[in-house]
């Protein structure tokens, strides 16, 4: 009888620097990665100044996450806003762009949703 090992489910919240680093680190791991971001694109924040000053267009500093990760066979991108994490049930609750509610089970959770300034 064949021995089937279910791949671990890794949910990554945020497709910024941290989220993409995690995706890349897991590229060859036997895991199923679900990358959740409320935006469809990765924003390269260090170039925001150049965008604000008109040197670059917004399209030059933002790339669709699906395009960035197109060669990553173990990743699926979910366009949704994470609203809650239930660490006991190991489920992320999220709201997708069309308003539908998602429950994303995980074995391992990586949170990389960035920060908010407070001047
Ligand atoms: C103008 C500017 C210039 C900078 N220059 C440099 C530099 O030269 N060198 C350097 O090292 N750093 C620089 N930084 C800092 C660097 O950009 C940040 O440290 C880095 O982006 C942080 O990465 P992160 O993954 O933690 O968060 P982010 O890159 O902010 O990514 C967070 C992601 O999470 C998503 N998200 C947030 N909340 C939710 C939610 N509830 N559900 C789903 N998705 C969510 C967001 O859409 C986003 O894609 C600069 C920042 C700015 C603003």
Short mmCIF file of N, CA and C and ligand atoms in Angstrom, two decimals:
data_model
loop_
_atom_site.label_atom_id
_atom_site.label_comp_id
_atom_site.label_asym_id
_atom_site.label_seq_id
_atom_site.Cartn_x
_atom_site.Cartn_y
_atom_site.Cartn_z
N UNK A 1 0.84 -1.19 0.00
CA UNK A 1 0.00 0.00 0.00
C UNK A 1 0.88 1.26 0.00
N UNK A 2 0.53 2.22 -0.85
CA UNK A 2 1.32 3.44 -0.93
C UNK A 2 1.15 4.30 0.31
N UNK A 3 2.26 4.91 0.68
CA UNK A 3 2.21 5.77 1.86
C UNK A 3 2.05 7.23 1.41
N UNK A 4 0.84 7.76 1.55
CA UNK A 4 0.60 9.15 1.13
C UNK A 4 0.76 10.07 2.33
N UNK A 5 1.65 11.02 2.16
CA UNK A 5 1.83 12.02 3.22
C UNK A 5 1.16 13.30 2.76
N UNK A 6 0.20 13.77 3.53
CA UNK A 6 -0.48 15.01 3.18
C UNK A 6 0.47 16.18 3.39
N UNK A 7 0.68 17.01 2.33
CA UNK A 7 1.57 18.14 2.52
C UNK A 7 1.03 19.12 3.56
N UNK A 8 1.93 19.72 4.29
CA UNK A 8 1.49 20.70 5.29
C UNK A 8 0.95 21.93 4.58
N UNK A 9 -0.09 22.50 5.19
CA UNK A 9 -0.71 23.70 4.62
C UNK A 9 -0.11 24.92 5.33
N UNK A 10 0.53 25.74 4.54
CA UNK A 10 1.11 26.97 5.09
C UNK A 10 0.31 28.15 4.54
N UNK A 11 -0.24 28.94 5.42
CA UNK A 11 -0.92 30.17 4.99
C UNK A 11 0.00 31.34 5.32
N UNK A 12 0.21 32.19 4.32
CA UNK A 12 1.03 33.38 4.51
C UNK A 12 0.12 34.60 4.33
N UNK A 13 0.09 35.45 5.33
CA UNK A 13 -0.71 36.67 5.23
C UNK A 13 0.21 37.81 4.81
N UNK A 14 -0.07 38.40 3.65
CA UNK A 14 0.71 39.53 3.17
C UNK A 14 1.69 39.14 2.09
N UNK A 15 1.61 39.83 0.98
CA UNK A 15 2.54 39.58 -0.14
C UNK A 15 3.53 40.72 -0.29
N UNK A 16 3.98 41.26 0.86
CA UNK A 16 5.03 42.27 0.84
C UNK A 16 6.39 41.61 0.88
N UNK A 17 7.38 42.34 1.35
CA UNK A 17 8.73 41.78 1.42
C UNK A 17 8.75 40.49 2.24
N UNK A 18 8.14 40.53 3.42
CA UNK A 18 8.19 39.37 4.31
C UNK A 18 7.48 38.17 3.69
N UNK A 19 6.27 38.41 3.17
CA UNK A 19 5.49 37.31 2.59
C UNK A 19 6.20 36.67 1.40
N UNK A 20 6.76 37.52 0.54
CA UNK A 20 7.45 36.97 -0.64
C UNK A 20 8.73 36.22 -0.24
N UNK A 21 9.41 36.74 0.77
CA UNK A 21 10.61 36.03 1.26
C UNK A 21 10.22 34.65 1.75
N UNK A 22 9.11 34.56 2.49
CA UNK A 22 8.66 33.27 3.01
C UNK A 22 8.27 32.33 1.87
N UNK A 23 7.55 32.86 0.89
CA UNK A 23 7.16 32.02 -0.26
C UNK A 23 8.40 31.43 -0.93
N UNK A 24 9.41 32.28 -1.12
CA UNK A 24 10.63 31.82 -1.80
C UNK A 24 11.37 30.80 -0.96
N UNK A 25 11.40 31.01 0.34
CA UNK A 25 12.09 30.07 1.23
C UNK A 25 11.41 28.69 1.20
N UNK A 26 10.11 28.67 0.93
CA UNK A 26 9.35 27.41 0.94
C UNK A 26 9.23 26.80 -0.45
N UNK A 27 9.91 27.40 -1.41
CA UNK A 27 9.71 27.00 -2.81
C UNK A 27 9.86 25.49 -3.04
N UNK A 28 10.86 24.91 -2.42
CA UNK A 28 11.12 23.48 -2.66
C UNK A 28 10.65 22.60 -1.52
N UNK A 29 9.95 23.18 -0.59
CA UNK A 29 9.46 22.40 0.56
C UNK A 29 8.18 21.66 0.17
N UNK A 30 7.95 20.49 0.79
CA UNK A 30 6.73 19.72 0.47
C UNK A 30 5.52 20.30 1.20
N UNK A 31 5.17 21.51 0.84
CA UNK A 31 4.05 22.19 1.51
C UNK A 31 3.14 22.82 0.45
N UNK A 32 1.90 23.04 0.85
CA UNK A 32 0.95 23.79 0.01
C UNK A 32 0.83 25.18 0.61
N UNK A 33 1.24 26.17 -0.17
CA UNK A 33 1.25 27.54 0.35
C UNK A 33 0.05 28.31 -0.18
N UNK A 34 -0.63 28.98 0.71
CA UNK A 34 -1.70 29.91 0.31
C UNK A 34 -1.27 31.30 0.72
N UNK A 35 -1.07 32.16 -0.26
CA UNK A 35 -0.66 33.54 0.01
C UNK A 35 -1.89 34.43 -0.07
N UNK A 36 -2.19 35.09 1.04
CA UNK A 36 -3.39 35.93 1.10
C UNK A 36 -2.95 37.39 1.13
N UNK A 37 -3.45 38.18 0.21
CA UNK A 37 -3.18 39.63 0.27
C UNK A 37 -4.45 40.36 -0.16
N UNK A 38 -4.65 41.53 0.46
CA UNK A 38 -5.84 42.32 0.11
C UNK A 38 -5.64 43.06 -1.20
N UNK A 39 -4.40 43.08 -1.68
CA UNK A 39 -4.10 43.69 -2.99
C UNK A 39 -3.66 42.59 -3.95
N UNK A 40 -3.91 42.82 -5.23
CA UNK A 40 -3.53 41.81 -6.22
C UNK A 40 -2.05 41.92 -6.58
N UNK A 41 -1.40 42.99 -6.08
CA UNK A 41 -0.03 43.22 -6.51
C UNK A 41 0.92 43.36 -5.32
N UNK A 42 2.19 43.17 -5.61
CA UNK A 42 3.25 43.46 -4.64
C UNK A 42 3.71 44.89 -4.91
N UNK A 43 3.70 45.71 -3.87
CA UNK A 43 4.15 47.10 -4.00
C UNK A 43 5.59 47.21 -3.51
N UNK A 44 6.49 47.67 -4.38
CA UNK A 44 7.89 47.84 -4.00
C UNK A 44 8.03 49.23 -3.37
N UNK A 45 7.86 49.27 -2.04
CA UNK A 45 7.76 50.55 -1.34
C UNK A 45 9.00 51.44 -1.45
N UNK A 46 10.22 50.89 -1.49
CA UNK A 46 11.38 51.78 -1.60
C UNK A 46 11.35 52.70 -2.82
N UNK A 47 10.56 52.38 -3.83
CA UNK A 47 10.50 53.24 -5.01
C UNK A 47 9.29 54.19 -4.99
N UNK A 48 8.60 54.27 -3.84
CA UNK A 48 7.45 55.16 -3.76
C UNK A 48 7.84 56.62 -3.99
N UNK A 49 9.03 57.01 -3.51
CA UNK A 49 9.46 58.40 -3.69
C UNK A 49 9.57 58.74 -5.18
N UNK A 50 10.18 57.81 -5.92
CA UNK A 50 10.34 58.05 -7.36
C UNK A 50 8.99 58.13 -8.05
N UNK A 51 8.04 57.34 -7.54
CA UNK A 51 6.68 57.37 -8.12
C UNK A 51 6.01 58.70 -7.78
N UNK A 52 6.15 59.13 -6.53
CA UNK A 52 5.52 60.37 -6.09
C UNK A 52 6.10 61.57 -6.83
N UNK A 53 7.38 61.48 -7.19
CA UNK A 53 8.00 62.62 -7.86
C UNK A 53 7.93 62.50 -9.38
N UNK A 54 7.19 61.50 -9.87
CA UNK A 54 6.92 61.41 -11.30
C UNK A 54 8.02 60.78 -12.12
N UNK A 55 9.05 60.25 -11.48
CA UNK A 55 10.14 59.61 -12.23
C UNK A 55 9.69 58.24 -12.74
N UNK A 56 8.91 57.54 -11.92
CA UNK A 56 8.38 56.23 -12.31
C UNK A 56 6.86 56.26 -12.27
N UNK A 57 6.23 55.38 -13.04
CA UNK A 57 4.77 55.24 -12.97
C UNK A 57 4.43 54.19 -11.92
N UNK A 58 3.17 54.19 -11.47
CA UNK A 58 2.78 53.23 -10.44
C UNK A 58 2.94 51.79 -10.94
N UNK A 59 2.74 51.58 -12.23
CA UNK A 59 2.88 50.24 -12.78
C UNK A 59 4.30 49.72 -12.73
N UNK A 60 5.26 50.65 -12.62
CA UNK A 60 6.66 50.21 -12.58
C UNK A 60 7.09 49.77 -11.19
N UNK A 61 6.31 50.11 -10.17
CA UNK A 61 6.71 49.70 -8.82
C UNK A 61 5.71 48.72 -8.20
N UNK A 62 4.73 48.28 -8.98
CA UNK A 62 3.75 47.31 -8.47
C UNK A 62 3.58 46.20 -9.49
N UNK A 63 3.84 44.98 -9.07
CA UNK A 63 3.72 43.83 -9.96
C UNK A 63 2.64 42.89 -9.45
N UNK A 64 1.80 42.33 -10.33
CA UNK A 64 0.79 41.37 -9.86
C UNK A 64 1.45 40.19 -9.14
N UNK A 65 0.92 39.85 -7.98
CA UNK A 65 1.51 38.74 -7.21
C UNK A 65 1.51 37.44 -8.01
N UNK A 66 0.42 37.22 -8.74
CA UNK A 66 0.35 35.96 -9.53
C UNK A 66 1.45 35.91 -10.56
N UNK A 67 1.82 37.07 -11.13
CA UNK A 67 2.90 37.09 -12.12
C UNK A 67 4.24 36.87 -11.43
N UNK A 68 4.43 37.52 -10.28
CA UNK A 68 5.70 37.36 -9.55
C UNK A 68 5.92 35.90 -9.18
N UNK A 69 4.81 35.20 -8.84
CA UNK A 69 4.92 33.83 -8.31
C UNK A 69 4.52 32.77 -9.33
N UNK A 70 4.51 33.13 -10.60
CA UNK A 70 3.99 32.19 -11.60
C UNK A 70 4.79 30.89 -11.69
N UNK A 71 6.04 30.93 -11.31
CA UNK A 71 6.86 29.71 -11.39
C UNK A 71 6.87 28.91 -10.09
N UNK A 72 6.11 29.36 -9.13
CA UNK A 72 6.06 28.66 -7.84
C UNK A 72 4.86 27.72 -7.85
N UNK A 73 5.14 26.45 -8.13
CA UNK A 73 4.07 25.47 -8.30
C UNK A 73 3.29 25.16 -7.04
N UNK A 74 3.88 25.45 -5.87
CA UNK A 74 3.20 25.07 -4.62
C UNK A 74 2.46 26.25 -3.97
N UNK A 75 2.24 27.31 -4.76
CA UNK A 75 1.61 28.52 -4.19
C UNK A 75 0.31 28.84 -4.92
N UNK A 76 -0.71 29.16 -4.13
CA UNK A 76 -1.91 29.75 -4.73
C UNK A 76 -2.13 31.10 -4.06
N UNK A 77 -2.48 32.08 -4.89
CA UNK A 77 -2.70 33.43 -4.38
C UNK A 77 -4.19 33.65 -4.15
N UNK A 78 -4.52 34.20 -3.01
CA UNK A 78 -5.91 34.50 -2.70
C UNK A 78 -6.02 36.00 -2.46
N UNK A 79 -6.89 36.64 -3.24
CA UNK A 79 -7.13 38.08 -3.08
C UNK A 79 -8.21 38.26 -2.03
N UNK A 80 -7.79 38.59 -0.82
CA UNK A 80 -8.76 38.71 0.28
C UNK A 80 -8.09 39.46 1.43
N UNK A 81 -8.93 40.02 2.28
CA UNK A 81 -8.44 40.70 3.48
C UNK A 81 -8.61 39.78 4.67
N UNK A 82 -7.52 39.48 5.34
CA UNK A 82 -7.61 38.65 6.55
C UNK A 82 -8.29 39.47 7.64
N UNK A 83 -9.30 38.90 8.25
CA UNK A 83 -10.05 39.64 9.26
C UNK A 83 -9.85 39.06 10.66
N UNK A 84 -9.50 37.78 10.74
CA UNK A 84 -9.35 37.17 12.06
C UNK A 84 -8.53 35.88 11.92
N UNK A 85 -7.87 35.53 13.01
CA UNK A 85 -7.15 34.25 13.07
C UNK A 85 -7.65 33.50 14.29
N UNK A 86 -8.05 32.26 14.08
CA UNK A 86 -8.44 31.40 15.19
C UNK A 86 -7.29 30.41 15.42
N UNK A 87 -6.40 30.71 16.38
CA UNK A 87 -5.22 29.85 16.56
C UNK A 87 -5.55 28.48 17.11
N UNK A 88 -6.69 28.33 17.75
CA UNK A 88 -7.06 27.02 18.31
C UNK A 88 -7.58 26.09 17.22
N UNK A 89 -8.43 26.65 16.34
CA UNK A 89 -8.93 25.86 15.21
C UNK A 89 -7.94 25.87 14.05
N UNK A 90 -6.91 26.72 14.13
CA UNK A 90 -5.93 26.90 13.05
C UNK A 90 -6.62 27.26 11.74
N UNK A 91 -7.36 28.34 11.80
CA UNK A 91 -8.09 28.82 10.63
C UNK A 91 -7.93 30.34 10.54
N UNK A 92 -7.67 30.80 9.30
CA UNK A 92 -7.68 32.25 9.04
C UNK A 92 -9.03 32.58 8.42
N UNK A 93 -9.67 33.60 8.93
CA UNK A 93 -10.91 34.08 8.33
C UNK A 93 -10.57 35.29 7.47
N UNK A 94 -11.16 35.33 6.31
CA UNK A 94 -10.85 36.41 5.38
C UNK A 94 -12.09 36.78 4.57
N UNK A 95 -12.05 38.00 4.05
CA UNK A 95 -13.14 38.46 3.19
C UNK A 95 -12.57 38.73 1.81
N UNK A 96 -13.10 38.07 0.83
CA UNK A 96 -12.56 38.23 -0.52
C UNK A 96 -13.11 39.50 -1.16
N UNK A 97 -12.54 39.85 -2.30
CA UNK A 97 -12.88 41.11 -2.94
C UNK A 97 -14.37 41.20 -3.29
N UNK A 98 -15.02 40.07 -3.54
CA UNK A 98 -16.45 40.11 -3.88
C UNK A 98 -17.33 40.03 -2.63
N UNK A 99 -16.74 40.12 -1.48
CA UNK A 99 -17.51 40.14 -0.23
C UNK A 99 -17.75 38.77 0.37
N UNK A 100 -17.37 37.70 -0.32
CA UNK A 100 -17.59 36.38 0.25
C UNK A 100 -16.58 36.10 1.36
N UNK A 101 -17.04 35.31 2.34
CA UNK A 101 -16.21 35.01 3.51
C UNK A 101 -15.48 33.70 3.29
N UNK A 102 -14.20 33.70 3.64
CA UNK A 102 -13.37 32.52 3.45
C UNK A 102 -12.86 32.02 4.80
N UNK A 103 -12.75 30.70 4.91
CA UNK A 103 -12.09 30.10 6.07
C UNK A 103 -10.93 29.28 5.52
N UNK A 104 -9.72 29.67 5.87
CA UNK A 104 -8.52 29.05 5.31
C UNK A 104 -7.78 28.28 6.40
N UNK A 105 -7.91 26.95 6.39
CA UNK A 105 -7.21 26.16 7.41
C UNK A 105 -5.70 26.12 7.16
N UNK A 106 -4.95 26.03 8.25
CA UNK A 106 -3.49 25.98 8.09
C UNK A 106 -2.88 25.03 9.13
N UNK A 107 -1.70 24.55 8.79
CA UNK A 107 -0.86 23.87 9.78
C UNK A 107 0.16 24.86 10.35
N UNK A 108 0.66 25.72 9.46
CA UNK A 108 1.60 26.77 9.88
C UNK A 108 1.13 28.10 9.31
N UNK A 109 1.23 29.13 10.13
CA UNK A 109 0.79 30.46 9.70
C UNK A 109 1.96 31.42 9.76
N UNK A 110 2.13 32.19 8.69
CA UNK A 110 3.17 33.23 8.66
C UNK A 110 2.45 34.56 8.45
N UNK A 111 2.66 35.48 9.38
CA UNK A 111 1.96 36.77 9.30
C UNK A 111 2.96 37.85 8.88
N UNK A 112 2.70 38.46 7.74
CA UNK A 112 3.59 39.52 7.25
C UNK A 112 2.78 40.65 6.66
N UNK A 113 1.89 41.21 7.49
CA UNK A 113 0.95 42.21 6.97
C UNK A 113 1.47 43.64 7.09
N UNK A 114 2.76 43.80 7.40
CA UNK A 114 3.34 45.14 7.42
C UNK A 114 3.01 45.90 8.69
N UNK A 115 3.22 47.18 8.61
CA UNK A 115 3.02 48.05 9.78
C UNK A 115 2.23 49.29 9.35
N UNK A 116 1.80 50.02 10.36
CA UNK A 116 1.09 51.26 10.11
C UNK A 116 1.85 52.37 10.84
N UNK A 117 2.05 53.51 10.18
CA UNK A 117 2.75 54.61 10.85
C UNK A 117 1.83 55.27 11.87
N UNK A 118 2.46 55.85 12.90
CA UNK A 118 1.71 56.60 13.89
C UNK A 118 2.54 57.81 14.30
N UNK A 119 2.54 58.85 13.48
CA UNK A 119 3.36 60.04 13.78
C UNK A 119 2.65 60.91 14.81
C1 LIG B 1 8.88 55.26 1.02
C2 LIG B 1 9.54 54.06 1.57
C3 LIG B 1 10.87 53.79 1.27
C4 LIG B 1 11.50 52.67 1.81
N1 LIG B 1 12.79 52.40 1.48
C5 LIG B 1 13.41 51.28 1.95
C6 LIG B 1 14.75 50.96 1.59
O1 LIG B 1 15.40 51.68 0.85
N2 LIG B 1 15.29 49.81 2.09
C7 LIG B 1 14.59 48.99 2.91
O2 LIG B 1 15.13 47.96 3.35
N3 LIG B 1 13.32 49.26 3.28
C8 LIG B 1 12.71 50.38 2.81
N4 LIG B 1 11.42 50.68 3.18
C9 LIG B 1 10.76 49.80 4.13
C10 LIG B 1 10.24 48.54 3.47
O3 LIG B 1 9.48 48.86 2.33
C11 LIG B 1 9.40 47.81 4.50
O4 LIG B 1 10.21 47.52 5.61
C12 LIG B 1 8.84 46.54 3.93
O5 LIG B 1 7.99 46.82 2.85
C13 LIG B 1 8.08 45.80 5.02
O6 LIG B 1 7.70 44.57 4.48
P1 LIG B 1 6.48 43.77 5.06
O7 LIG B 1 6.36 42.52 4.25
O8 LIG B 1 6.64 43.67 6.54
O9 LIG B 1 5.23 44.71 4.82
P2 LIG B 1 4.65 45.29 3.45
O10 LIG B 1 5.67 45.35 2.37
O11 LIG B 1 3.94 46.56 3.85
O12 LIG B 1 3.57 44.20 3.02
C14 LIG B 1 2.42 43.95 3.75
C15 LIG B 1 1.41 43.29 2.82
O13 LIG B 1 0.32 42.81 3.61
C16 LIG B 1 -0.88 43.13 2.96
N5 LIG B 1 -1.92 43.21 4.00
C17 LIG B 1 -1.99 44.08 5.03
N6 LIG B 1 -3.04 43.81 5.81
C18 LIG B 1 -3.65 42.74 5.26
C19 LIG B 1 -4.80 41.97 5.62
N7 LIG B 1 -5.54 42.25 6.70
N8 LIG B 1 -5.16 40.93 4.81
C20 LIG B 1 -4.43 40.63 3.70
N9 LIG B 1 -3.34 41.32 3.33
C21 LIG B 1 -2.94 42.36 4.10
C22 LIG B 1 -0.63 44.45 2.23
O14 LIG B 1 -1.52 44.62 1.14
C23 LIG B 1 0.82 44.25 1.79
O15 LIG B 1 0.91 43.67 0.50
C24 LIG B 1 10.77 51.80 2.65
C25 LIG B 1 9.42 52.07 2.94
C26 LIG B 1 8.80 53.17 2.41
C27 LIG B 1 7.35 53.45 2.71
#
